[in-house]
Structures are given as C-alpha cells and as structure tokens.
Amino acid sequence: MDRLALLGRAGLDKLAAFGRSSMILFQSLIAKPQPVMMFPLLIQQIYFVGVLSLVIIVVSGLFIGMVLGLQGYTILVDYGSEQAVGQMVALSLVRELAPVVTALLFAGRAGSALTAEIGLMKATEQLSSLEMIGVDPLRRIIAPRFWAGFICLPILAAIFAIVGIYGGAIVSIDWLGIYDGSFWANMQNSVDFGEDVVNGLIKAIVFGFVVTWIAVFQGYDCIPTSEGISQATTKTVVYSSLAVLSLDFILTAVMFGEL
Amino acid sequence: MNLFDDVIIDIQKLSFSRGERPIYSDVDIKIPRGKITAIMGPSGTGKTTLLRLIGGQLRPESGSILIDDQNVPELSRGDLFKIRERMGMLFQSGALFTDMSVFENVAFPLRVHTDLPEDMIRDIVLMKLQAVGLRGANTLMPSELSGGMARRVALARAISLDPDIVMYDEPFTGQDPIAMGVLVNLIRHLNQSLGHTSIIVSHDIQETLGIADYIYLIADASVIAHGTPEELKQVDSPQVRQFMHGLPDGPVPFHFPAGDYSDDLLQGGL
Amino acid sequence: MRMRILEISVGAFILAGILALIGLALNVSGLSMSNAGDTYTVYARFENIGGLTPRSKVTMSGVTIGKVTNIDLDTDQLVARVTMEINGDVDFLSIDSSASILTAGLLGEKYIGISVGAEEEYLGSGDYIEDTQSALVLEDLVGKFLFNEVSE
Ligand SMILES: Nc1ncnc2c1ncn2[C@@H]1O[C@H](COP(=O)(O)OP(=O)(O)OP(=O)(O)O)[C@@H](O)[C@H]1O
Ligand SMILES: [Mg+2]
C-alpha cells in the first residue's frame, strides 16, 4: 500500500513538473516578446549554443559518414550493388543519423551547459536579483537560450548531414574506388528533397525544441545547490536522449510508416 | 511629529510558513516613508524571507503587503515587475552577474530601464562606484573581487536607479571597520539627501542602532519588540535585553527548533 | 570588439547552415529548379507491379523523366494502377508508347521504363498508357524453368 502511494506521488510530481515546464515555456515565449532587447542576447546565445558546438558536430559527422561508407560497401559488395553505397549513406544520414546524433551530441554539449549555467545563476541568486531589478528572467535569460537552441539544431543537423555525406564520398570514391558518377547519381535518384531532406529537418526542429526545453527547464527548476545542479545536468542529458530517441520512432512512423 | 504619518509599506496580518514551520504568523509591520527601518532578529527567523515577501518573490499564505496601496501578493506578473523597478535590493550573497564586469553590473539596471545616453550611464555608474570606494575596480570581473568588495558592488547596483525603496540584506557583514563606517555614512546620506526609504537587515547592533530611525525585532514568527533605538534600549523584556546585549543564554532560542538533545544522542547510540 | 567577433562567427554559422541545406537540396537530393512543379500525370495498368513503390523513377532510354507518385488497385479491372508524374518538358510520348517495369541489377530496385511508339498523337495529362508489361517476378521465372525441365 505504501509503495502504491509512493508511486502515485512520484507520478503526481512528474505531472507537476510538466505543468511548471509548460508555464515556463509559455511565459518565456508567448508572453509579449521584446525583439529589440532580445536580438543581441540571441546572437550571443547562438554563439554559445551553436558555433561552439560546431567542432564536435563536424568531426562526428565526418567519422560517421566515413564509417557508413565502409560498412555500406562491405554489405553491398556481396550483392554486387556497391554502387548504391551513396544512396545508403545519404538516406541513413539525412533521414535518421543527422537529426538524431546531432540532437544527442547537442544535449551533451550544449544542453548540459545550459542547465548548469542557469542552475548556477539560480544558486547564486542571480535570477532573484534580476527579478528584483524588475527584469523577468524568463524573458531575459530563458527565452534567448531557448530560441538559440531551436535555431541551432536544424543548422547543426544540416551541417552534420552534408559533412557525413562527403565523408562517405571520400571513403567510397577515393579509397574503395567506386565510380563517382554512379555514387552521386544513385544518391540523387533515391533521395527526395520533399520527403527525406525536409522530414529530416522537421525532426531536427522538433528535437531542438524538446532538448532545449528540457535543458532550460531543468536549470530553472533545479535545487539551487551544487548537488542539485549536478543532478539537473544529468537529468538533462538522460531525459533529452530518451525524448529524442522515442520521438524519433514516433516521427519516423508518422513520416515514413505508410510506405 | 509622528513617524507613521506617512507609511510607504504597510504589512497587515501576514502569515507565511515553510512546510510545517511557521515563519510569520499574523504579523503587522509598517515602514515609514523616507526613513531607515531596521529588521533585527536571530539568524534563521525569516528576515531575508520578509524582504522577499515585500519584493513579491514569495507569496504569503494570508495577509496583505501594501506598497502605496498596491497589494503585492495580488499584483499581476507585469505589475509586479513594474513595482520592482521602484525597489533596489542588496542580496545577502551579493548576487552579481558573473558574466559582466563590475561596471556593467552597476550599469545593468540603467540600461534596461532607461534610455540614457552612454556617457551619462558612465557618469552615473562611476559616481555610484565612487560612493562605495570601488571606482578603480570598475573593469574587474566579479570572480576577481573579494567577498566584501562584491557586496559593495552589489550595493552600488542596488542604488544605481535611485529607487524609492532600498532593501539591504546584511550590508555590513564581511566589511572591515573602515568600509563599515563608509557604508553606514552612505546609507544615511542616501536616505537624507535623496529621501530613499531604507530597510536594513543586520546583526551589527551598534551600527544599526546608530542609523536606524525605527527597529523591528523579530523572533518566534512574530514581532517581539519595536520602537526607536532609544525606546528599545529602555525595553525591559528579557528577550529584548538578551538580543540587544548579545548574551548567549536567555529566552531567545539560538537553536533551530528540535527535539530533546539527549534523546537525539541516545537514539544514534543505540 | 569581442561582440564583433561573436557577431561575425554567428553570421558565418548561419550561412554555413544555409549552404549545407542548399548542398542537401542540389547535390544530394538532385533537386533542380527547372522541372519543379511543371509535370503532367499519366496512368498505366499492370497485371503485377512486383515491388514497384511510390517514388520509383520513370525512365526513357535510361534517362529519368519522372517518378511514380501513387499505386492503387483498379477495382473495375482488378489490376494495379500506377500514377506517374512526367516532367513537363518531356511532351513527346506518343499514345502508343509502352511502359514496362524493369529492375536495376539482379535484385535492385524496380523502375518504369517507357519506350515511344510511332503515332503522331502525344500523351496528355490524365491519359493511360495501354501497352504495358508487368514486372518479371523471379519466382515465376524459376517456376517456369523447373516446370520445363520436368516436363521434358
Ligand atoms: N527555500 C527554502 N525552503 C525551505 N525552507 C527555507 C528556504 N529558505 C529559507 N528557509 C527557512 O526559512 C527560515 C528563514 O530563512 P531566512 O533566510 O529568512 O532567515 P534569516 O532571518 O534571513 O537568517 P540569517 O540572519 O541567517 O540570514 C530559515 O529557518 C530556513 O530554514
Ligand atoms: Mg538572511
């Protein structure tokens, strides 16, 4: 009986947290934005969230693309259709790996940093002191970070995909000796802009929204101690990863399921 | 003339608790306009909590907090941010923005709430920093300041907009005797020349008695005594005497509410 | 100065994102501006589509001239009906053209190959290609082969 009550309370706690996070989302985004003041802050956050994540995204994209090229070749060569390796690399990157891996890396690199930064601001009463100066921290601190994440993830995913595809091309064409004309032609014939590229981008946008939302909320809602912040940072990475992977399944089912 | 002819903050029947523990129950406090009011009491009684209640960061369970007839707990989010522009608060921890220099910290309220030209902002900021003796430190980052310096920068920031109401949460802690004297003079000066209403939370009895016009003594979730410094010195209640003279033994509990000490010890041992 | 470096790098970042997107559009998905939107629809009925899917390409002499957009069952004749979108600039398919379902490589993807006939009249939007040849189904072939062996 006690266990049941505990379970019920945990469920209610989660529900309450969800309610609070929705309110934060609403208040920081929907309630009267102040574009003039916000723009420089947004630029700054795009720098921290996006530009600084670029290195890890480019390097990971390159290696994943190269691995896909190698693996794809060894699988396809058995069927005599190694020409299709370009198609395989491109489709798996554009549809799945670019949005998903980018979102996971983003959660680890930028999401955790956002949580820790906001959590520390809370712990050192910087958020309170903003409030007392008459500045809404949701608008001043949360909103620009949120928008930055939302804008950066699709950009990072697109860069990831293109770098990965060129990585695959280097391996397939330069090392494995696949004729470059058929590599690109096969790819171009099978990748559809409207279906594959746009759907991949939609995934990236959804993931950007979710990961940043989780990161920002965990920071804002954390227990303002060093332990609380470290827990919140961990939660950001864990929850974001789970959310990204499960949402990816749902989105894939919706987008490509009827095929 | 009576101090309470002109009241700027009128707290009535305020109740607030943390979990099961009442911090305030049915407390009435009036803050006179343009005067220095001190809030004193043992550590952990809820002095900081009171300032947060006035600033609208916490909501009371019941009672009203009227600032010029606006009831803080019932204000909308937007109105709350409006009314906070009239307040300055020095946080116990300083709470400087760590990503900005000292100069930018003090300039921040001016930048967000005024359209002043850059050179005027510069003049005001340097003036405020000069007042707390830190004009030379204006290019430093908060991480490069000592605790006492950080608190003085925070004070400069709290008064940079010349707010109507300034709340100082323990402004004197961590200051050397000279800085302490400077701060006491500064607070008195701000109050007299600019007509700020000041609320000071402090444990430094001598300094506080020296500058306060009126004092509230808080313990056990209620106001145990209030009056001008002279009146308080005359009060005969043992609680008040103990606090005013800093005696370790007496009716004022130094300990956080707890069960019997020996019981606790025994439980651990068995 | 620091703000300026920041602004420049953010600008470069956004630009890189846009370029990546353009790269994905042009290089990877082979989107070309010319034929976008300008297409016409023709239909063809097949006994058996054998693994043809929407988005399969439609070719003529190996050159892609369109794609399959839909496959459904023609409930009157009880055969598959394939809807194709042919690029607008390919407006010279005669009405007696034939369509066959072909396979790229032994086990590769299915696509439609069209070869033109001799008539002067051309297919327009909504027309049917009457002369069709269904997919070669490997099992059928193998079955026939075995059957011939046994009956000999
Ligand atoms: N976030 C919180 N959650 C639960 N209890 C709290 C919280 N903040 C403060 N308290 C409790 O409220 C009481 C009053 O705290 P407050 O900070 O107002 O004390 P204070 O009078 O300012 O003490 P000090 O002089 O030491 O600064 C404390 O006993 C503390 O245990
Ligand atoms: Mg305190």
XYZ file of C-alpha atoms and ligand atoms in Angstrom:
713
model
C 0.000 0.000 0.000
C 2.827 2.329 0.905
C 4.589 1.519 -2.343
C 1.464 2.362 -4.260
C 1.160 5.705 -2.532
C 4.803 6.453 -3.295
C 4.277 5.574 -6.921
C 1.241 7.814 -7.050
C 3.153 10.671 -5.511
C 6.051 10.234 -7.946
C 3.572 10.335 -10.803
C 1.963 13.482 -9.482
C 5.386 15.075 -9.016
C 6.221 14.372 -12.648
C 2.902 15.821 -13.720
C 3.507 18.928 -11.645
C 6.976 19.326 -13.156
C 5.450 19.050 -16.594
C 2.939 21.726 -15.677
C 5.666 24.040 -14.397
C 7.766 23.496 -17.500
C 4.801 24.320 -19.724
C 4.230 27.523 -17.809
C 7.869 28.492 -18.189
C 7.657 27.768 -21.890
C 4.527 29.851 -22.200
C 5.804 32.772 -20.217
C 9.182 32.948 -21.852
C 7.997 32.553 -25.425
C 4.435 33.561 -25.872
C 4.000 36.423 -23.477
C 4.939 39.675 -25.229
C 8.437 39.279 -26.664
C 10.743 42.299 -26.729
C 12.575 41.851 -30.023
C 14.853 44.888 -29.765
C 16.368 43.957 -26.449
C 16.398 40.324 -27.313
C 18.397 40.380 -30.529
C 21.938 40.878 -29.163
C 21.220 38.319 -26.455
C 20.058 35.870 -29.091
C 23.218 36.379 -31.142
C 25.288 35.745 -28.055
C 23.415 32.552 -27.263
C 23.605 31.277 -30.846
C 27.328 31.698 -30.466
C 27.478 29.688 -27.243
C 24.970 27.047 -28.236
C 25.632 26.728 -31.956
C 29.033 27.998 -33.011
C 30.806 26.341 -30.118
C 29.122 23.005 -30.905
C 30.306 23.144 -34.486
C 33.598 21.319 -33.982
C 32.091 18.265 -32.340
C 29.332 18.151 -34.946
C 31.708 18.378 -37.912
C 34.117 15.804 -36.534
C 31.381 13.347 -35.582
C 29.592 13.843 -38.879
C 32.740 13.196 -40.837
C 33.553 9.986 -38.994
C 30.022 8.644 -39.045
C 29.809 9.297 -42.774
C 33.112 7.503 -43.326
C 32.037 4.532 -41.238
C 28.764 4.342 -43.137
C 30.702 4.326 -46.385
C 32.913 1.451 -45.231
C 30.137 -0.607 -43.704
C 27.776 0.032 -46.571
C 30.409 -1.061 -49.052
C 31.179 -4.332 -47.265
C 27.485 -5.188 -47.054
C 26.520 -4.138 -50.567
C 29.516 -5.651 -52.322
C 28.140 -9.120 -51.569
C 25.108 -8.319 -53.713
C 27.142 -6.686 -56.401
C 25.399 -3.408 -55.801
C 28.181 -1.402 -54.172
C 27.199 1.452 -56.479
C 24.265 2.006 -54.141
C 26.554 2.953 -51.245
C 25.974 6.663 -51.900
C 22.271 6.144 -51.624
C 22.671 4.215 -48.404
C 24.977 6.761 -46.791
C 22.806 9.685 -47.801
C 19.482 8.166 -46.829
C 20.616 6.978 -43.424
C 22.239 10.318 -42.683
C 19.512 12.580 -43.939
C 16.602 10.637 -42.531
C 17.979 9.368 -39.234
C 21.510 9.884 -38.151
C 21.927 13.595 -38.772
C 18.935 14.715 -36.698
C 19.281 12.045 -34.018
C 23.041 12.054 -33.456
C 23.155 15.834 -33.669
C 20.406 16.076 -31.059
C 22.202 13.625 -28.769
C 25.527 15.429 -29.115
C 23.734 18.728 -28.677
C 22.132 17.524 -25.450
C 25.525 16.512 -24.127
C 27.445 19.540 -25.318
C 25.027 22.493 -25.215
C 22.053 21.182 -23.231
C 24.053 20.262 -20.160
C 25.903 23.584 -20.327
C 22.610 25.460 -20.468
C 21.276 23.588 -17.468
C 24.412 24.130 -15.428
C 24.600 27.802 -16.328
C 21.002 28.552 -15.455
C 21.170 26.382 -12.346
C 24.228 28.226 -11.131
C 22.545 31.546 -11.801
C 19.725 30.363 -9.618
C 22.021 29.106 -6.877
C 23.952 32.378 -6.758
C 20.673 34.339 -6.649
C 21.368 35.996 -9.979
C 17.897 35.084 -11.156
C 16.364 36.514 -7.999
C 18.355 39.656 -8.325
C 17.229 40.064 -11.935
C 13.677 39.775 -10.709
C 14.255 42.408 -8.087
C 15.799 44.737 -10.656
C 12.496 44.405 -12.454
C 13.670 42.196 -15.306
C 11.839 38.964 -15.970
C 14.471 36.213 -16.027
C 12.202 34.115 -18.207
C 12.452 36.707 -20.928
C 15.967 37.862 -20.326
C 17.694 34.549 -19.610
C 15.439 31.718 -20.689
C 13.866 32.989 -23.900
C 17.069 33.806 -25.844
C 18.617 30.485 -24.870
C 15.519 28.685 -25.920
C 15.352 30.348 -29.324
C 19.045 29.811 -29.860
C 18.704 26.058 -29.328
C 15.671 25.976 -31.550
C 17.505 27.757 -34.374
C 20.847 25.995 -33.989
C 19.861 22.352 -34.009
C 18.477 22.236 -37.583
C 21.533 24.136 -38.794
C 23.869 21.759 -36.998
C 21.948 18.763 -38.339
C 22.193 20.046 -41.915
C 25.931 20.573 -41.492
C 26.265 17.129 -39.929
C 24.472 15.527 -42.870
C 26.461 17.269 -45.570
C 29.795 16.639 -43.855
C 28.840 12.998 -43.315
C 27.880 12.529 -46.938
C 31.174 13.989 -48.098
C 32.944 11.752 -45.579
C 31.156 8.767 -47.116
C 32.072 10.001 -50.576
C 35.749 10.269 -49.688
C 35.818 6.699 -48.420
C 33.767 5.209 -51.245
C 35.215 7.099 -54.173
C 38.808 7.761 -53.185
C 39.579 4.651 -51.158
C 37.223 1.961 -52.346
C 37.266 3.069 -55.944
C 33.557 3.394 -56.611
C 32.871 5.368 -59.776
C 31.911 8.826 -58.564
C 29.258 9.351 -61.230
C 27.198 6.391 -60.081
C 27.813 7.259 -56.426
C 26.182 10.665 -56.808
C 23.602 9.636 -59.391
C 22.320 6.774 -57.268
C 22.109 9.118 -54.327
C 20.313 11.824 -56.236
C 17.847 9.369 -57.664
C 16.856 7.945 -54.338
C 16.977 10.961 -52.022
C 13.911 13.094 -52.371
C 14.083 16.675 -51.179
C 10.487 16.945 -50.038
C 10.349 13.567 -48.373
C 13.797 12.939 -46.999
C 15.558 16.248 -46.510
C 12.531 18.165 -45.307
C 11.446 15.367 -42.998
C 14.949 15.174 -41.563
C 14.853 18.892 -40.939
C 11.463 18.650 -39.294
C 12.907 16.032 -36.975
C 15.822 18.317 -36.159
C 13.476 21.187 -35.405
C 11.345 19.038 -33.114
C 14.437 17.716 -31.337
C 15.854 21.217 -30.977
C 12.652 22.332 -29.349
C 12.473 19.385 -26.970
C 16.130 19.240 -25.959
C 16.358 22.962 -25.291
C 13.097 22.941 -23.417
C 14.303 20.142 -21.168
C 17.702 21.782 -20.627
C 16.303 25.179 -19.797
C 13.603 23.831 -17.535
C 15.973 21.565 -15.620
C 18.222 24.530 -14.967
C 15.430 26.841 -13.939
C 13.725 24.285 -11.744
C 16.802 22.746 -10.115
C 17.519 22.627 -6.424
C 19.971 25.506 -6.053
C 22.898 23.614 -4.577
C 25.928 22.065 -6.211
C 24.379 18.636 -5.850
C 21.071 19.825 -7.251
C 22.810 21.324 -10.265
C 24.755 18.181 -10.981
C 21.561 16.135 -10.769
C 19.780 18.549 -13.062
C 22.595 18.343 -15.603
C 22.432 14.569 -15.578
C 18.672 14.688 -15.958
C 19.005 16.982 -18.941
C 21.211 14.514 -20.771
C 19.169 11.444 -19.800
C 15.733 12.921 -20.446
C 16.833 14.571 -23.673
C 18.292 11.342 -25.007
C 15.197 9.354 -24.118
C 12.922 12.011 -25.560
C 14.933 12.252 -28.779
C 15.033 8.502 -29.353
C 11.376 7.891 -28.608
C 10.230 10.921 -30.566
C 12.392 9.747 -33.431
C 10.493 6.496 -33.525
C 7.149 8.264 -33.468
C 8.149 10.775 -36.124
C 9.611 8.064 -38.336
C 6.442 6.041 -38.041
C 4.367 9.055 -38.993
C 6.621 10.246 -41.813
C 7.747 7.040 -43.457
C 5.443 4.483 -41.879
C 2.896 4.204 -44.668
C 5.492 3.166 -47.223
C 5.701 64.662 14.587
C 4.842 61.010 14.267
C 6.980 58.646 12.192
C 3.925 56.797 10.984
C 2.083 59.728 9.434
C 3.404 58.658 6.087
C 3.698 54.885 5.644
C 5.129 53.501 2.417
C 4.889 49.781 3.160
C 2.067 48.501 5.281
C 2.123 44.809 6.142
C -1.039 43.501 7.751
C -1.788 40.120 9.294
C 0.998 38.453 7.344
C 1.320 34.688 7.663
C 3.900 32.554 5.917
C 5.356 29.162 6.616
C 7.970 26.824 5.227
C 6.494 23.357 5.254
C 5.010 22.829 8.693
C 7.080 25.524 10.339
C 5.527 28.992 10.612
C 7.970 31.779 9.732
C 5.402 34.530 10.281
C 2.007 34.332 11.887
C -0.289 37.343 11.852
C 2.479 39.911 11.777
C 1.900 43.648 11.296
C 4.798 45.835 10.187
C 4.707 49.404 8.979
C 7.640 51.019 7.188
C 7.666 54.848 7.318
C 8.479 56.709 4.114
C 11.893 58.281 3.790
C 13.240 56.731 6.975
C 15.660 53.978 7.819
C 13.932 50.963 9.306
C 15.931 48.084 10.693
C 14.770 44.488 10.918
C 16.691 42.530 13.515
C 16.457 39.093 14.976
C 18.288 35.842 15.452
C 19.649 34.013 12.438
C 17.059 31.919 10.632
C 13.983 33.764 11.887
C 12.971 34.936 8.452
C 14.423 38.378 7.877
C 15.520 37.592 4.347
C 12.162 35.932 3.854
C 10.462 39.189 4.806
C 12.408 41.115 2.173
C 11.473 38.526 -0.438
C 7.845 38.782 0.573
C 7.979 42.548 0.137
C 9.635 42.101 -3.249
C 6.924 39.674 -4.323
C 9.295 36.748 -4.812
C 7.399 34.729 -2.238
C 3.672 34.701 -1.705
C 2.251 34.826 1.821
C -0.413 32.371 2.901
C -2.571 35.201 4.106
C -2.372 38.872 4.873
C -1.549 41.845 2.724
C 1.603 43.765 1.844
C 0.591 47.223 0.686
C 3.129 49.388 -1.082
C 1.423 52.729 -1.644
C -1.930 50.939 -1.638
C -0.881 48.272 -4.148
C -1.168 44.819 -2.612
C 1.989 42.969 -3.695
C 0.697 39.380 -3.427
C -2.222 40.193 -5.709
C -0.321 42.006 -8.429
C -0.151 40.519 -11.900
C 3.239 39.430 -13.161
C 3.584 42.555 -15.253
C 2.622 44.931 -12.425
C 4.980 43.122 -10.115
C 7.896 43.816 -12.440
C 6.757 47.451 -12.666
C 6.721 47.918 -8.927
C 10.109 46.246 -8.557
C 11.630 48.996 -10.664
C 10.974 51.216 -7.659
C 12.904 48.899 -5.367
C 16.560 48.134 -5.005
C 17.700 45.086 -3.147
C 21.100 44.151 -1.863
C 21.153 40.384 -1.603
C 22.827 38.656 1.285
C 25.125 36.912 -1.177
C 25.676 39.908 -3.420
C 24.363 38.048 -6.463
C 26.405 39.922 -9.056
C 26.003 38.855 -12.667
C 29.105 36.782 -13.188
C 29.239 37.264 -16.945
C 29.552 41.051 -16.701
C 32.244 43.350 -15.397
C 31.737 45.432 -12.279
C 30.934 48.423 -14.454
C 28.335 46.529 -16.469
C 26.756 45.126 -13.333
C 26.116 48.583 -11.967
C 25.063 49.865 -15.383
C 22.633 46.996 -15.938
C 19.521 48.455 -14.256
C 20.135 51.755 -16.048
C 20.417 50.064 -19.404
C 17.263 48.017 -19.089
C 15.038 50.654 -17.534
C 16.234 53.946 -19.001
C 17.160 55.330 -22.406
C 20.048 57.376 -21.064
C 22.944 58.056 -23.441
C 26.098 56.052 -22.898
C 28.187 58.885 -21.412
C 25.527 59.645 -18.855
C 25.302 55.997 -17.838
C 29.065 56.058 -17.469
C 28.941 59.096 -15.202
C 26.230 57.634 -13.002
C 27.973 54.270 -12.694
C 31.309 55.812 -11.782
C 29.568 58.043 -9.258
C 27.911 55.058 -7.576
C 31.137 53.076 -7.587
C 32.984 56.053 -6.144
C 30.429 56.166 -3.347
C 31.279 52.606 -2.331
C 35.002 53.176 -2.864
C 35.401 50.892 -5.867
C 35.667 53.229 -8.850
C 39.121 51.820 -9.520
C 37.727 48.294 -9.748
C 35.240 49.009 -12.498
C 36.925 46.820 -15.102
C 37.260 43.760 -12.872
C 35.014 40.724 -13.222
C 33.001 39.576 -10.185
C 35.213 36.494 -9.823
C 38.146 38.817 -9.206
C 36.549 40.552 -6.218
C 36.737 39.729 -2.548
C 33.521 38.976 -0.677
C 33.322 42.412 0.891
C 34.077 44.150 -2.409
C 31.440 42.117 -4.225
C 28.880 43.149 -1.667
C 29.757 46.801 -2.099
C 29.432 46.497 -5.873
C 26.052 44.885 -5.325
C 25.125 47.828 -3.147
C 26.134 50.229 -5.895
C 23.973 48.261 -8.299
C 21.024 48.264 -5.921
C 21.043 52.053 -5.776
C 22.002 52.799 -9.376
C 18.420 53.606 -10.397
C 17.858 55.712 -7.261
C 14.923 53.579 -6.203
C 12.257 54.732 -3.731
C 12.801 51.735 -1.516
C 16.181 50.148 -0.886
C 16.406 46.865 0.979
C 19.780 45.957 2.382
C 20.224 42.348 3.466
C 23.139 42.446 5.885
C 25.171 45.184 4.211
C 27.840 45.285 6.908
C 28.854 41.632 7.097
C 32.322 40.994 5.805
C 33.380 44.637 5.856
C 36.387 45.987 7.675
C 35.745 48.764 10.225
C 36.624 51.494 7.733
C 34.382 50.169 4.964
C 31.687 49.635 7.562
C 31.885 53.269 8.586
C 31.775 54.344 4.937
C 28.715 52.205 4.286
C 26.907 53.492 7.355
C 27.533 57.031 6.170
C 26.498 56.141 2.637
C 23.190 54.660 3.718
C 22.481 57.603 5.949
C 23.450 60.022 3.203
C 21.292 58.314 0.569
C 18.425 58.402 2.955
C 18.802 62.043 3.916
C 19.713 63.631 0.622
C 17.631 61.555 -1.768
C 14.787 60.578 0.534
C 15.116 56.812 -0.075
C 13.171 54.613 2.217
C 15.674 52.110 3.550
C 15.089 48.740 5.118
C 18.149 47.236 6.726
C 18.525 43.688 7.896
C 21.526 43.458 10.136
C 23.118 41.766 13.098
C 25.512 44.603 13.800
C 23.691 46.131 16.712
C 25.846 49.177 17.285
C 25.851 50.310 13.644
C 22.185 49.619 13.279
C 21.220 51.443 16.418
C 23.335 54.304 15.124
C 21.495 54.864 11.864
C 18.033 53.337 12.201
C 15.036 55.555 12.791
C 12.914 52.615 13.794
C 13.622 49.000 14.647
C 11.594 45.803 14.483
C 12.841 42.866 16.483
C 11.640 39.538 15.130
C 11.701 36.146 16.813
C 9.417 33.144 17.043
C 7.349 34.078 13.992
C 6.282 37.401 15.392
C 7.479 40.896 16.215
C 8.687 40.740 19.797
C 9.514 44.418 20.079
C 9.570 47.550 18.018
C 10.399 51.167 18.543
C 13.025 53.810 18.049
C 16.542 52.886 19.174
C 16.035 54.835 22.412
C 12.771 53.083 23.139
C 14.254 49.674 22.514
C 17.147 50.346 24.851
C 14.600 51.013 27.579
C 12.561 47.845 27.000
C 12.711 45.588 29.974
C 11.708 42.300 28.378
C 14.431 39.687 28.935
C 14.249 38.541 25.322
C 14.977 42.006 24.002
C 17.732 42.659 26.511
C 19.371 39.395 25.631
C 19.411 40.185 21.950
C 20.499 43.785 22.341
C 23.417 42.788 24.505
C 24.328 39.611 22.708
C 24.100 37.260 25.683
C 24.363 33.566 24.822
C 21.908 32.423 27.491
C 18.365 33.637 27.787
C 14.883 33.142 26.469
C 15.796 33.710 22.816
C 16.463 30.330 21.257
C 19.828 30.138 19.490
C 18.983 26.663 18.214
C 16.801 25.702 15.328
C 13.646 24.054 16.750
C 14.497 20.442 17.629
C 13.561 17.590 19.911
C 15.316 16.851 23.143
C 19.106 16.855 22.716
C 19.874 13.841 24.900
C 17.104 11.855 23.202
C 18.701 12.526 19.854
C 22.126 11.493 21.055
C 20.835 8.346 22.683
C 18.907 7.305 19.582
C 22.051 7.427 17.486
C 23.990 5.385 20.016
C 21.551 2.543 20.412
C 35.449 44.052 -30.236
C 34.526 40.773 -28.621
C 30.914 41.342 -29.590
C 32.033 41.913 -33.176
C 33.892 38.594 -33.426
C 30.858 36.944 -31.946
C 28.529 38.510 -34.492
C 30.786 37.561 -37.380
C 31.064 33.955 -36.270
C 27.315 33.682 -35.763
C 26.785 35.113 -39.244
C 29.219 32.585 -40.683
C 27.492 29.811 -38.760
C 24.038 30.638 -40.117
C 25.495 30.993 -43.604
C 27.142 27.571 -43.287
C 23.759 26.154 -42.292
C 22.088 27.647 -45.345
C 24.856 26.405 -47.629
C 24.564 22.929 -46.112
C 20.856 22.990 -46.831
C 21.435 24.092 -50.410
C 24.020 21.314 -50.727
C 21.476 18.796 -49.462
C 18.927 20.086 -51.922
C 21.079 20.245 -55.046
C 23.901 17.773 -54.608
C 22.288 15.102 -52.503
C 18.644 15.020 -53.489
C 19.304 16.224 -57.027
C 16.602 18.825 -56.801
C 16.774 21.021 -59.844
C 14.897 24.242 -60.143
C 13.771 23.762 -63.751
C 11.266 20.928 -63.530
C 9.885 21.681 -60.114
C 6.115 21.887 -60.300
C 5.968 21.574 -64.071
C 4.772 17.999 -64.568
C 1.830 16.099 -66.030
C 0.180 12.913 -64.890
C -0.252 9.697 -66.853
C -1.557 6.321 -65.725
C -0.742 2.748 -66.599
C -2.310 -0.561 -65.582
C -0.141 -3.530 -64.758
C -1.009 -7.147 -64.049
C 1.692 -7.260 -61.453
C 3.824 -4.407 -60.131
C 6.183 -6.762 -58.289
C 7.738 -4.433 -55.752
C 7.389 -1.104 -57.531
C 6.874 1.626 -54.922
C 5.808 5.245 -54.980
C 8.813 7.491 -55.720
C 10.324 4.908 -58.033
C 11.731 6.617 -61.098
C 10.295 6.642 -64.574
C 12.906 6.483 -67.305
C 13.221 6.590 -71.035
C 16.341 5.036 -72.538
C 17.783 5.128 -69.028
C 17.188 8.855 -68.532
C 14.935 9.765 -65.635
C 11.907 11.656 -66.903
C 9.553 11.424 -63.939
C 8.512 9.411 -60.949
C 5.766 7.162 -59.651
C 3.528 9.076 -57.275
C 0.843 6.570 -56.398
C -0.089 2.921 -56.787
C -3.585 1.628 -56.188
C -5.898 -1.137 -57.295
C -8.190 -0.535 -60.246
C -11.356 -2.075 -58.828
C -13.048 -2.446 -62.247
C -10.375 -4.398 -64.000
C -8.764 -5.839 -60.864
C -5.248 -4.838 -61.836
C -2.754 -2.389 -60.351
C -2.988 1.220 -61.461
C 0.221 3.236 -61.329
C 0.136 7.027 -61.335
C 3.222 8.705 -62.777
C 4.332 12.279 -62.962
C 6.274 13.011 -66.106
C 8.410 16.125 -66.392
C 6.710 18.845 -68.403
C 9.495 19.145 -70.946
C 9.041 15.501 -71.970
C 5.917 16.177 -74.038
C 6.630 13.856 -76.966
C 5.418 10.472 -75.649
C 3.189 9.055 -78.373
C -0.130 7.487 -77.328
C 1.085 4.035 -78.310
C 4.108 4.230 -76.030
C 4.727 1.191 -73.898
C 5.613 1.023 -70.217
C 7.412 -1.866 -68.558
C 8.528 -2.489 -65.044
C 12.262 -3.098 -65.001
C 14.786 -3.997 -62.384
C 18.096 -2.276 -61.800
C 20.543 -5.139 -61.495
C 19.526 -8.612 -60.452
C 17.975 -7.717 -57.118
C 17.953 -3.944 -57.414
C 15.114 -1.514 -57.232
C 12.187 -1.544 -59.624
C 11.529 1.322 -62.011
C 9.404 2.017 -65.045
C 10.916 2.181 -68.491
C 8.969 3.867 -71.256
C 9.632 3.422 -74.944
C 7.827 5.545 -77.503
C 5.776 4.235 -80.385
C 5.106 5.550 -83.848
C 1.844 7.520 -83.530
C 1.754 11.252 -84.178
C -0.519 11.962 -81.237
C 1.044 12.530 -77.853
C 0.006 11.535 -74.334
C -1.543 14.348 -72.309
C -2.378 14.755 -68.676
C -4.698 12.048 -67.389
C -4.133 9.630 -70.308
C -3.470 5.916 -69.897
C -0.565 4.036 -71.367
C -2.304 0.971 -72.773
C 0.671 -1.138 -73.757
C 2.245 -2.336 -70.536
C 4.483 -5.152 -69.489
C 4.424 -6.326 -65.889
C 7.335 -6.931 -63.635
C 9.345 -10.060 -64.081
C 8.829 -11.969 -60.904
C 11.796 -14.108 -60.052
C 9.723 -16.895 -58.502
C 7.634 -17.202 -61.667
C 10.726 -17.431 -63.792
C 12.282 -20.063 -61.600
C 8.966 -21.947 -61.532
C 8.676 -21.935 -65.318
C 12.205 -23.079 -65.704
C 11.732 -26.005 -63.332
C 8.425 -26.923 -64.928
C 10.010 -27.050 -68.375
C 12.817 -29.224 -67.069
C 10.417 -31.688 -65.511
C 8.038 -31.922 -68.471
C 10.813 -32.664 -70.923
N 13.964 27.575 0.101
C 13.660 27.249 1.363
N 12.987 26.123 1.618
C 12.658 25.769 2.867
N 12.946 26.495 3.946
C 13.621 27.645 3.776
C 14.014 28.082 2.471
N 14.655 29.248 2.609
C 14.675 29.527 3.920
N 14.060 28.571 4.633
C 13.845 28.568 6.074
O 13.223 29.779 6.426
C 13.794 30.294 7.598
C 14.046 31.767 7.443
O 15.068 31.947 6.491
P 15.696 33.375 6.231
O 16.683 33.220 5.146
O 14.607 34.356 6.045
O 16.448 33.664 7.622
P 17.210 34.985 8.065
O 16.418 35.573 9.161
O 17.488 35.838 6.896
O 18.524 34.383 8.654
P 20.032 34.972 8.567
O 20.115 36.059 9.534
O 20.874 33.821 8.973
O 20.243 35.391 7.160
C 15.063 29.523 7.869
O 14.932 28.908 9.130
C 15.170 28.478 6.796
O 15.302 27.206 7.385
Mg 19.098 36.228 5.767
